[in-house]
């Protein structure tokens, strides 16, 4: 399932342990105000393992799994 949402939605799904794969797009831009990527009330970390990355036009896409999740052999990235 693909879920696209803001920090509030994503944080709720993380707290309920519903996310096992992350796709983050990084656009190198300097912001004048701090914007948190994730909101959470819990102080813990989730170790991620980079599966694949793509770069184009100065943008990077990173595909990551939780470090303890095995990637399915039949999963392909476009």
PDB file of N, CA and C in Angstrom:
ATOM      1  N   UNK A   1       0.849  -1.154   0.000  1.00  0.00           N
ATOM      2  CA  UNK A   1       0.000   0.000   0.000  1.00  0.00           C
ATOM      3  C   UNK A   1       0.904   1.229   0.000  1.00  0.00           C
ATOM      4  N   UNK A   2       0.592   2.186  -0.827  1.00  0.00           N
ATOM      5  CA  UNK A   2       1.340   3.434  -0.919  1.00  0.00           C
ATOM      6  C   UNK A   2       0.582   4.489  -0.137  1.00  0.00           C
ATOM      7  N   UNK A   3       1.228   5.126   0.813  1.00  0.00           N
ATOM      8  CA  UNK A   3       0.583   6.170   1.619  1.00  0.00           C
ATOM      9  C   UNK A   3       1.409   7.436   1.485  1.00  0.00           C
ATOM     10  N   UNK A   4       0.738   8.495   1.093  1.00  0.00           N
ATOM     11  CA  UNK A   4       1.394   9.789   0.947  1.00  0.00           C
ATOM     12  C   UNK A   4       0.707  10.734   1.916  1.00  0.00           C
ATOM     13  N   UNK A   5       1.462  11.283   2.842  1.00  0.00           N
ATOM     14  CA  UNK A   5       0.823  12.157   3.814  1.00  0.00           C
ATOM     15  C   UNK A   5       1.828  12.994   4.564  1.00  0.00           C
ATOM     16  N   UNK A   6       1.309  13.840   5.416  1.00  0.00           N
ATOM     17  CA  UNK A   6       2.139  14.733   6.215  1.00  0.00           C
ATOM     18  C   UNK A   6       2.678  14.044   7.446  1.00  0.00           C
ATOM     19  N   UNK A   7       3.384  14.830   8.248  1.00  0.00           N
ATOM     20  CA  UNK A   7       4.062  14.285   9.418  1.00  0.00           C
ATOM     21  C   UNK A   7       3.098  13.669  10.424  1.00  0.00           C
ATOM     22  N   UNK A   8       1.909  14.244  10.564  1.00  0.00           N
ATOM     23  CA  UNK A   8       0.959  13.724  11.535  1.00  0.00           C
ATOM     24  C   UNK A   8       0.486  12.324  11.151  1.00  0.00           C
ATOM     25  N   UNK A   9       0.091  12.141   9.909  1.00  0.00           N
ATOM     26  CA  UNK A   9      -0.381  10.829   9.440  1.00  0.00           C
ATOM     27  C   UNK A   9       0.727   9.791   9.527  1.00  0.00           C
ATOM     28  N   UNK A  10       1.896  10.130   9.004  1.00  0.00           N
ATOM     29  CA  UNK A  10       3.005   9.170   8.993  1.00  0.00           C
ATOM     30  C   UNK A  10       3.408   8.781  10.415  1.00  0.00           C
ATOM     31  N   UNK A  11       3.446   9.751  11.321  1.00  0.00           N
ATOM     32  CA  UNK A  11       3.830   9.464  12.710  1.00  0.00           C
ATOM     33  C   UNK A  11       2.846   8.518  13.377  1.00  0.00           C
ATOM     34  N   UNK A  12       1.563   8.675  13.097  1.00  0.00           N
ATOM     35  CA  UNK A  12       0.567   7.757  13.666  1.00  0.00           C
ATOM     36  C   UNK A  12       0.786   6.337  13.162  1.00  0.00           C
ATOM     37  N   UNK A  13       1.111   6.188  11.875  1.00  0.00           N
ATOM     38  CA  UNK A  13       1.351   4.857  11.313  1.00  0.00           C
ATOM     39  C   UNK A  13       2.633   4.235  11.861  1.00  0.00           C
ATOM     40  N   UNK A  14       3.654   5.058  12.070  1.00  0.00           N
ATOM     41  CA  UNK A  14       4.907   4.557  12.652  1.00  0.00           C
ATOM     42  C   UNK A  14       4.671   4.065  14.076  1.00  0.00           C
ATOM     43  N   UNK A  15       3.920   4.835  14.877  1.00  0.00           N
ATOM     44  CA  UNK A  15       3.669   4.455  16.264  1.00  0.00           C
ATOM     45  C   UNK A  15       2.907   3.138  16.365  1.00  0.00           C
ATOM     46  N   UNK A  16       2.074   2.838  15.365  1.00  0.00           N
ATOM     47  CA  UNK A  16       1.318   1.581  15.371  1.00  0.00           C
ATOM     48  C   UNK A  16       2.062   0.460  14.646  1.00  0.00           C
ATOM     49  N   UNK A  17       3.300   0.749  14.214  1.00  0.00           N
ATOM     50  CA  UNK A  17       4.157  -0.225  13.536  1.00  0.00           C
ATOM     51  C   UNK A  17       3.523  -0.740  12.240  1.00  0.00           C
ATOM     52  N   UNK A  18       2.885   0.156  11.480  1.00  0.00           N
ATOM     53  CA  UNK A  18       2.244  -0.213  10.219  1.00  0.00           C
ATOM     54  C   UNK A  18       3.156  -0.022   9.008  1.00  0.00           C
ATOM     55  N   UNK A  19       4.313   0.596   9.195  1.00  0.00           N
ATOM     56  CA  UNK A  19       5.200   0.884   8.060  1.00  0.00           C
ATOM     57  C   UNK A  19       6.440   0.010   8.153  1.00  0.00           C
ATOM     58  N   UNK A  20       6.740  -0.687   7.059  1.00  0.00           N
ATOM     59  CA  UNK A  20       7.959  -1.491   7.040  1.00  0.00           C
ATOM     60  C   UNK A  20       8.872  -1.095   5.886  1.00  0.00           C
ATOM     61  N   UNK A  21       8.402  -0.221   4.997  1.00  0.00           N
ATOM     62  CA  UNK A  21       9.209   0.222   3.870  1.00  0.00           C
ATOM     63  C   UNK A  21       9.016   1.724   3.686  1.00  0.00           C
ATOM     64  N   UNK A  22      10.094   2.437   3.439  1.00  0.00           N
ATOM     65  CA  UNK A  22      10.058   3.892   3.286  1.00  0.00           C
ATOM     66  C   UNK A  22      10.625   4.286   1.928  1.00  0.00           C
ATOM     67  N   UNK A  23       9.995   5.256   1.298  1.00  0.00           N
ATOM     68  CA  UNK A  23      10.497   5.848   0.058  1.00  0.00           C
ATOM     69  C   UNK A  23      10.561   7.343   0.316  1.00  0.00           C
ATOM     70  N   UNK A  24      11.766   7.860   0.424  1.00  0.00           N
ATOM     71  CA  UNK A  24      11.945   9.277   0.725  1.00  0.00           C
ATOM     72  C   UNK A  24      12.606   9.968  -0.452  1.00  0.00           C
ATOM     73  N   UNK A  25      12.059  11.096  -0.836  1.00  0.00           N
ATOM     74  CA  UNK A  25      12.638  11.924  -1.881  1.00  0.00           C
ATOM     75  C   UNK A  25      13.349  13.092  -1.217  1.00  0.00           C
ATOM     76  N   UNK A  26      14.598  13.289  -1.575  1.00  0.00           N
ATOM     77  CA  UNK A  26      15.406  14.355  -0.983  1.00  0.00           C
ATOM     78  C   UNK A  26      15.650  15.420  -2.051  1.00  0.00           C
ATOM     79  N   UNK A  27      15.186  16.625  -1.763  1.00  0.00           N
ATOM     80  CA  UNK A  27      15.407  17.772  -2.638  1.00  0.00           C
ATOM     81  C   UNK A  27      16.292  18.741  -1.856  1.00  0.00           C
ATOM     82  N   UNK A  28      17.537  18.917  -2.278  1.00  0.00           N
ATOM     83  CA  UNK A  28      18.456  19.749  -1.497  1.00  0.00           C
ATOM     84  C   UNK A  28      18.066  21.237  -1.547  1.00  0.00           C
ATOM     85  N   UNK A  29      17.446  21.688  -0.479  1.00  0.00           N
ATOM     86  CA  UNK A  29      16.992  23.069  -0.361  1.00  0.00           C
ATOM     87  C   UNK A  29      17.240  23.533   1.063  1.00  0.00           C
ATOM     88  N   UNK A  30      17.693  24.749   1.230  1.00  0.00           N
ATOM     89  CA  UNK A  30      17.878  25.312   2.563  1.00  0.00           C
ATOM     90  C   UNK A  30      16.603  26.043   2.955  1.00  0.00           C
ATOM     91  N   UNK A  31      16.008  25.612   4.067  1.00  0.00           N
ATOM     92  CA  UNK A  31      14.793  26.241   4.572  1.00  0.00           C
ATOM     93  C   UNK A  31      15.156  27.202   5.691  1.00  0.00           C
ATOM     94  N   UNK A  32      14.413  28.270   5.810  1.00  0.00           N
ATOM     95  CA  UNK A  32      14.688  29.244   6.867  1.00  0.00           C
ATOM     96  C   UNK A  32      14.020  28.873   8.175  1.00  0.00           C
ATOM     97  N   UNK A  33      13.095  27.966   8.148  1.00  0.00           N
ATOM     98  CA  UNK A  33      12.374  27.565   9.347  1.00  0.00           C
ATOM     99  C   UNK A  33      12.461  26.045   9.472  1.00  0.00           C
ATOM    100  N   UNK A  34      12.615  25.567  10.700  1.00  0.00           N
ATOM    101  CA  UNK A  34      12.705  24.124  10.941  1.00  0.00           C
ATOM    102  C   UNK A  34      11.368  23.450  10.646  1.00  0.00           C
ATOM    103  N   UNK A  35      11.422  22.404   9.844  1.00  0.00           N
ATOM    104  CA  UNK A  35      10.250  21.574   9.573  1.00  0.00           C
ATOM    105  C   UNK A  35      10.656  20.144   9.876  1.00  0.00           C
ATOM    106  N   UNK A  36       9.973  19.523  10.825  1.00  0.00           N
ATOM    107  CA  UNK A  36      10.307  18.153  11.216  1.00  0.00           C
ATOM    108  C   UNK A  36       9.790  17.174  10.172  1.00  0.00           C
ATOM    109  N   UNK A  37      10.594  16.178   9.903  1.00  0.00           N
ATOM    110  CA  UNK A  37      10.191  15.141   8.964  1.00  0.00           C
ATOM    111  C   UNK A  37       9.159  14.212   9.596  1.00  0.00           C
ATOM    112  N   UNK A  38       9.350  13.921  10.893  1.00  0.00           N
ATOM    113  CA  UNK A  38       8.415  13.057  11.615  1.00  0.00           C
ATOM    114  C   UNK A  38       8.052  13.698  12.938  1.00  0.00           C
ATOM    115  N   UNK A  39       6.784  13.633  13.289  1.00  0.00           N
ATOM    116  CA  UNK A  39       6.336  14.025  14.623  1.00  0.00           C
ATOM    117  C   UNK A  39       6.147  12.744  15.411  1.00  0.00           C
ATOM    118  N   UNK A  40       6.586  12.735  16.639  1.00  0.00           N
ATOM    119  CA  UNK A  40       6.335  11.569  17.476  1.00  0.00           C
ATOM    120  C   UNK A  40       6.449  11.970  18.931  1.00  0.00           C
ATOM    121  N   UNK A  41       5.703  11.263  19.756  1.00  0.00           N
ATOM    122  CA  UNK A  41       5.783  11.514  21.187  1.00  0.00           C
ATOM    123  C   UNK A  41       6.710  10.514  21.857  1.00  0.00           C
ATOM    124  N   UNK A  42       7.162   9.514  21.106  1.00  0.00           N
ATOM    125  CA  UNK A  42       8.045   8.489  21.662  1.00  0.00           C
ATOM    126  C   UNK A  42       9.482   8.789  21.277  1.00  0.00           C
ATOM    127  N   UNK A  43      10.390   8.546  22.202  1.00  0.00           N
ATOM    128  CA  UNK A  43      11.810   8.731  21.932  1.00  0.00           C
ATOM    129  C   UNK A  43      12.439   7.376  21.642  1.00  0.00           C
ATOM    130  N   UNK A  44      12.418   6.997  20.382  1.00  0.00           N
ATOM    131  CA  UNK A  44      13.076   5.771  19.960  1.00  0.00           C
ATOM    132  C   UNK A  44      13.509   5.964  18.513  1.00  0.00           C
ATOM    133  N   UNK A  45      14.398   5.118  18.057  1.00  0.00           N
ATOM    134  CA  UNK A  45      14.838   5.225  16.681  1.00  0.00           C
ATOM    135  C   UNK A  45      14.464   3.963  15.929  1.00  0.00           C
ATOM    136  N   UNK A  46      14.266   4.116  14.655  1.00  0.00           N
ATOM    137  CA  UNK A  46      13.995   2.994  13.762  1.00  0.00           C
ATOM    138  C   UNK A  46      15.181   2.913  12.817  1.00  0.00           C
ATOM    139  N   UNK A  47      15.904   1.833  12.888  1.00  0.00           N
ATOM    140  CA  UNK A  47      17.057   1.671  12.004  1.00  0.00           C
ATOM    141  C   UNK A  47      16.556   1.252  10.631  1.00  0.00           C
ATOM    142  N   UNK A  48      17.011   1.979   9.603  1.00  0.00           N
ATOM    143  CA  UNK A  48      16.611   1.704   8.232  1.00  0.00           C
ATOM    144  C   UNK A  48      17.799   1.208   7.428  1.00  0.00           C
ATOM    145  N   UNK A  49      17.520   0.353   6.452  1.00  0.00           N
ATOM    146  CA  UNK A  49      18.555  -0.169   5.563  1.00  0.00           C
ATOM    147  C   UNK A  49      18.242   0.316   4.156  1.00  0.00           C
ATOM    148  N   UNK A  50      19.206   0.995   3.540  1.00  0.00           N
ATOM    149  CA  UNK A  50      19.030   1.493   2.188  1.00  0.00           C
ATOM    150  C   UNK A  50      19.016   0.316   1.220  1.00  0.00           C
ATOM    151  N   UNK A  51      17.947   0.197   0.440  1.00  0.00           N
ATOM    152  CA  UNK A  51      17.807  -0.884  -0.529  1.00  0.00           C
ATOM    153  C   UNK A  51      18.242  -0.415  -1.914  1.00  0.00           C
ATOM    154  N   UNK A  52      17.817   0.806  -2.269  1.00  0.00           N
ATOM    155  CA  UNK A  52      18.129   1.341  -3.586  1.00  0.00           C
ATOM    156  C   UNK A  52      18.041   2.855  -3.524  1.00  0.00           C
ATOM    157  N   UNK A  53      18.830   3.524  -4.339  1.00  0.00           N
ATOM    158  CA  UNK A  53      18.714   4.980  -4.456  1.00  0.00           C
ATOM    159  C   UNK A  53      18.846   5.371  -5.920  1.00  0.00           C
ATOM    160  N   UNK A  54      18.144   6.419  -6.276  1.00  0.00           N
ATOM    161  CA  UNK A  54      18.184   6.967  -7.634  1.00  0.00           C
ATOM    162  C   UNK A  54      18.429   8.459  -7.525  1.00  0.00           C
ATOM    163  N   UNK A  55      19.200   9.010  -8.446  1.00  0.00           N
ATOM    164  CA  UNK A  55      19.431  10.455  -8.478  1.00  0.00           C
ATOM    165  C   UNK A  55      19.128  10.975  -9.870  1.00  0.00           C
ATOM    166  N   UNK A  56      18.453  12.113  -9.912  1.00  0.00           N
ATOM    167  CA  UNK A  56      18.108  12.741 -11.181  1.00  0.00           C
ATOM    168  C   UNK A  56      17.799  14.217 -10.935  1.00  0.00           C
ATOM    169  N   UNK A  57      18.282  15.081 -11.802  1.00  0.00           N
ATOM    170  CA  UNK A  57      18.036  16.522 -11.722  1.00  0.00           C
ATOM    171  C   UNK A  57      18.307  17.098 -10.333  1.00  0.00           C
ATOM    172  N   UNK A  58      19.317  16.609  -9.639  1.00  0.00           N
ATOM    173  CA  UNK A  58      19.641  17.110  -8.305  1.00  0.00           C
ATOM    174  C   UNK A  58      18.760  16.569  -7.200  1.00  0.00           C
ATOM    175  N   UNK A  59      17.857  15.646  -7.516  1.00  0.00           N
ATOM    176  CA  UNK A  59      16.936  15.046  -6.545  1.00  0.00           C
ATOM    177  C   UNK A  59      17.366  13.605  -6.307  1.00  0.00           C
ATOM    178  N   UNK A  60      17.250  13.137  -5.081  1.00  0.00           N
ATOM    179  CA  UNK A  60      17.576  11.746  -4.757  1.00  0.00           C
ATOM    180  C   UNK A  60      16.352  11.044  -4.188  1.00  0.00           C
ATOM    181  N   UNK A  61      16.072   9.848  -4.692  1.00  0.00           N
ATOM    182  CA  UNK A  61      15.027   8.983  -4.141  1.00  0.00           C
ATOM    183  C   UNK A  61      15.716   7.855  -3.400  1.00  0.00           C
ATOM    184  N   UNK A  62      15.313   7.619  -2.158  1.00  0.00           N
ATOM    185  CA  UNK A  62      15.885   6.552  -1.340  1.00  0.00           C
ATOM    186  C   UNK A  62      14.797   5.565  -0.968  1.00  0.00           C
ATOM    187  N   UNK A  63      15.053   4.302  -1.221  1.00  0.00           N
ATOM    188  CA  UNK A  63      14.137   3.225  -0.870  1.00  0.00           C
ATOM    189  C   UNK A  63      14.745   2.469   0.294  1.00  0.00           C
ATOM    190  N   UNK A  64      14.030   2.411   1.422  1.00  0.00           N
ATOM    191  CA  UNK A  64      14.586   1.810   2.625  1.00  0.00           C
ATOM    192  C   UNK A  64      13.584   0.869   3.285  1.00  0.00           C
ATOM    193  N   UNK A  65      14.114  -0.163   3.913  1.00  0.00           N
ATOM    194  CA  UNK A  65      13.340  -1.072   4.750  1.00  0.00           C
ATOM    195  C   UNK A  65      13.801  -0.901   6.187  1.00  0.00           C
ATOM    196  N   UNK A  66      12.940  -1.287   7.114  1.00  0.00           N
ATOM    197  CA  UNK A  66      13.431  -1.386   8.485  1.00  0.00           C
ATOM    198  C   UNK A  66      14.543  -2.411   8.471  1.00  0.00           C
ATOM    199  N   UNK A  67      15.566  -2.197   9.247  1.00  0.00           N
ATOM    200  CA  UNK A  67      16.778  -3.013   9.194  1.00  0.00           C
ATOM    201  C   UNK A  67      16.512  -4.488   9.455  1.00  0.00           C
ATOM    202  N   UNK A  68      15.458  -4.802  10.180  1.00  0.00           N
ATOM    203  CA  UNK A  68      15.191  -6.209  10.506  1.00  0.00           C
ATOM    204  C   UNK A  68      14.183  -6.858   9.546  1.00  0.00           C
ATOM    205  N   UNK A  69      13.783  -6.165   8.468  1.00  0.00           N
ATOM    206  CA  UNK A  69      12.830  -6.694   7.489  1.00  0.00           C
ATOM    207  C   UNK A  69      13.596  -7.153   6.257  1.00  0.00           C
ATOM    208  N   UNK A  70      13.353  -8.343   5.788  1.00  0.00           N
ATOM    209  CA  UNK A  70      14.000  -8.846   4.580  1.00  0.00           C
ATOM    210  C   UNK A  70      13.222  -8.376   3.357  1.00  0.00           C
ATOM    211  N   UNK A  71      13.935  -7.989   2.313  1.00  0.00           N
ATOM    212  CA  UNK A  71      13.311  -7.565   1.065  1.00  0.00           C
ATOM    213  C   UNK A  71      12.831  -8.794   0.310  1.00  0.00           C
ATOM    214  N   UNK A  72      11.587  -8.761  -0.144  1.00  0.00           N
ATOM    215  CA  UNK A  72      11.050  -9.876  -0.907  1.00  0.00           C
ATOM    216  C   UNK A  72      11.768  -9.953  -2.252  1.00  0.00           C
ATOM    217  N   UNK A  73      12.054 -11.161  -2.705  1.00  0.00           N
ATOM    218  CA  UNK A  73      12.782 -11.339  -3.951  1.00  0.00           C
ATOM    219  C   UNK A  73      11.992 -10.850  -5.157  1.00  0.00           C
ATOM    220  N   UNK A  74      10.674 -10.891  -5.099  1.00  0.00           N
ATOM    221  CA  UNK A  74       9.866 -10.523  -6.257  1.00  0.00           C
ATOM    222  C   UNK A  74       9.485  -9.040  -6.245  1.00  0.00           C
ATOM    223  N   UNK A  75      10.104  -8.231  -5.408  1.00  0.00           N
ATOM    224  CA  UNK A  75       9.797  -6.806  -5.336  1.00  0.00           C
ATOM    225  C   UNK A  75      10.743  -6.051  -6.261  1.00  0.00           C
ATOM    226  N   UNK A  76      10.173  -5.296  -7.165  1.00  0.00           N
ATOM    227  CA  UNK A  76      10.976  -4.535  -8.115  1.00  0.00           C
ATOM    228  C   UNK A  76      10.699  -3.058  -7.961  1.00  0.00           C
ATOM    229  N   UNK A  77      11.701  -2.240  -8.197  1.00  0.00           N
ATOM    230  CA  UNK A  77      11.550  -0.791  -8.169  1.00  0.00           C
ATOM    231  C   UNK A  77      11.644  -0.273  -9.588  1.00  0.00           C
ATOM    232  N   UNK A  78      10.828   0.682  -9.907  1.00  0.00           N
ATOM    233  CA  UNK A  78      10.865   1.291 -11.251  1.00  0.00           C
ATOM    234  C   UNK A  78      11.977   2.302 -11.337  1.00  0.00           C
TER     235      UNK A  78
END
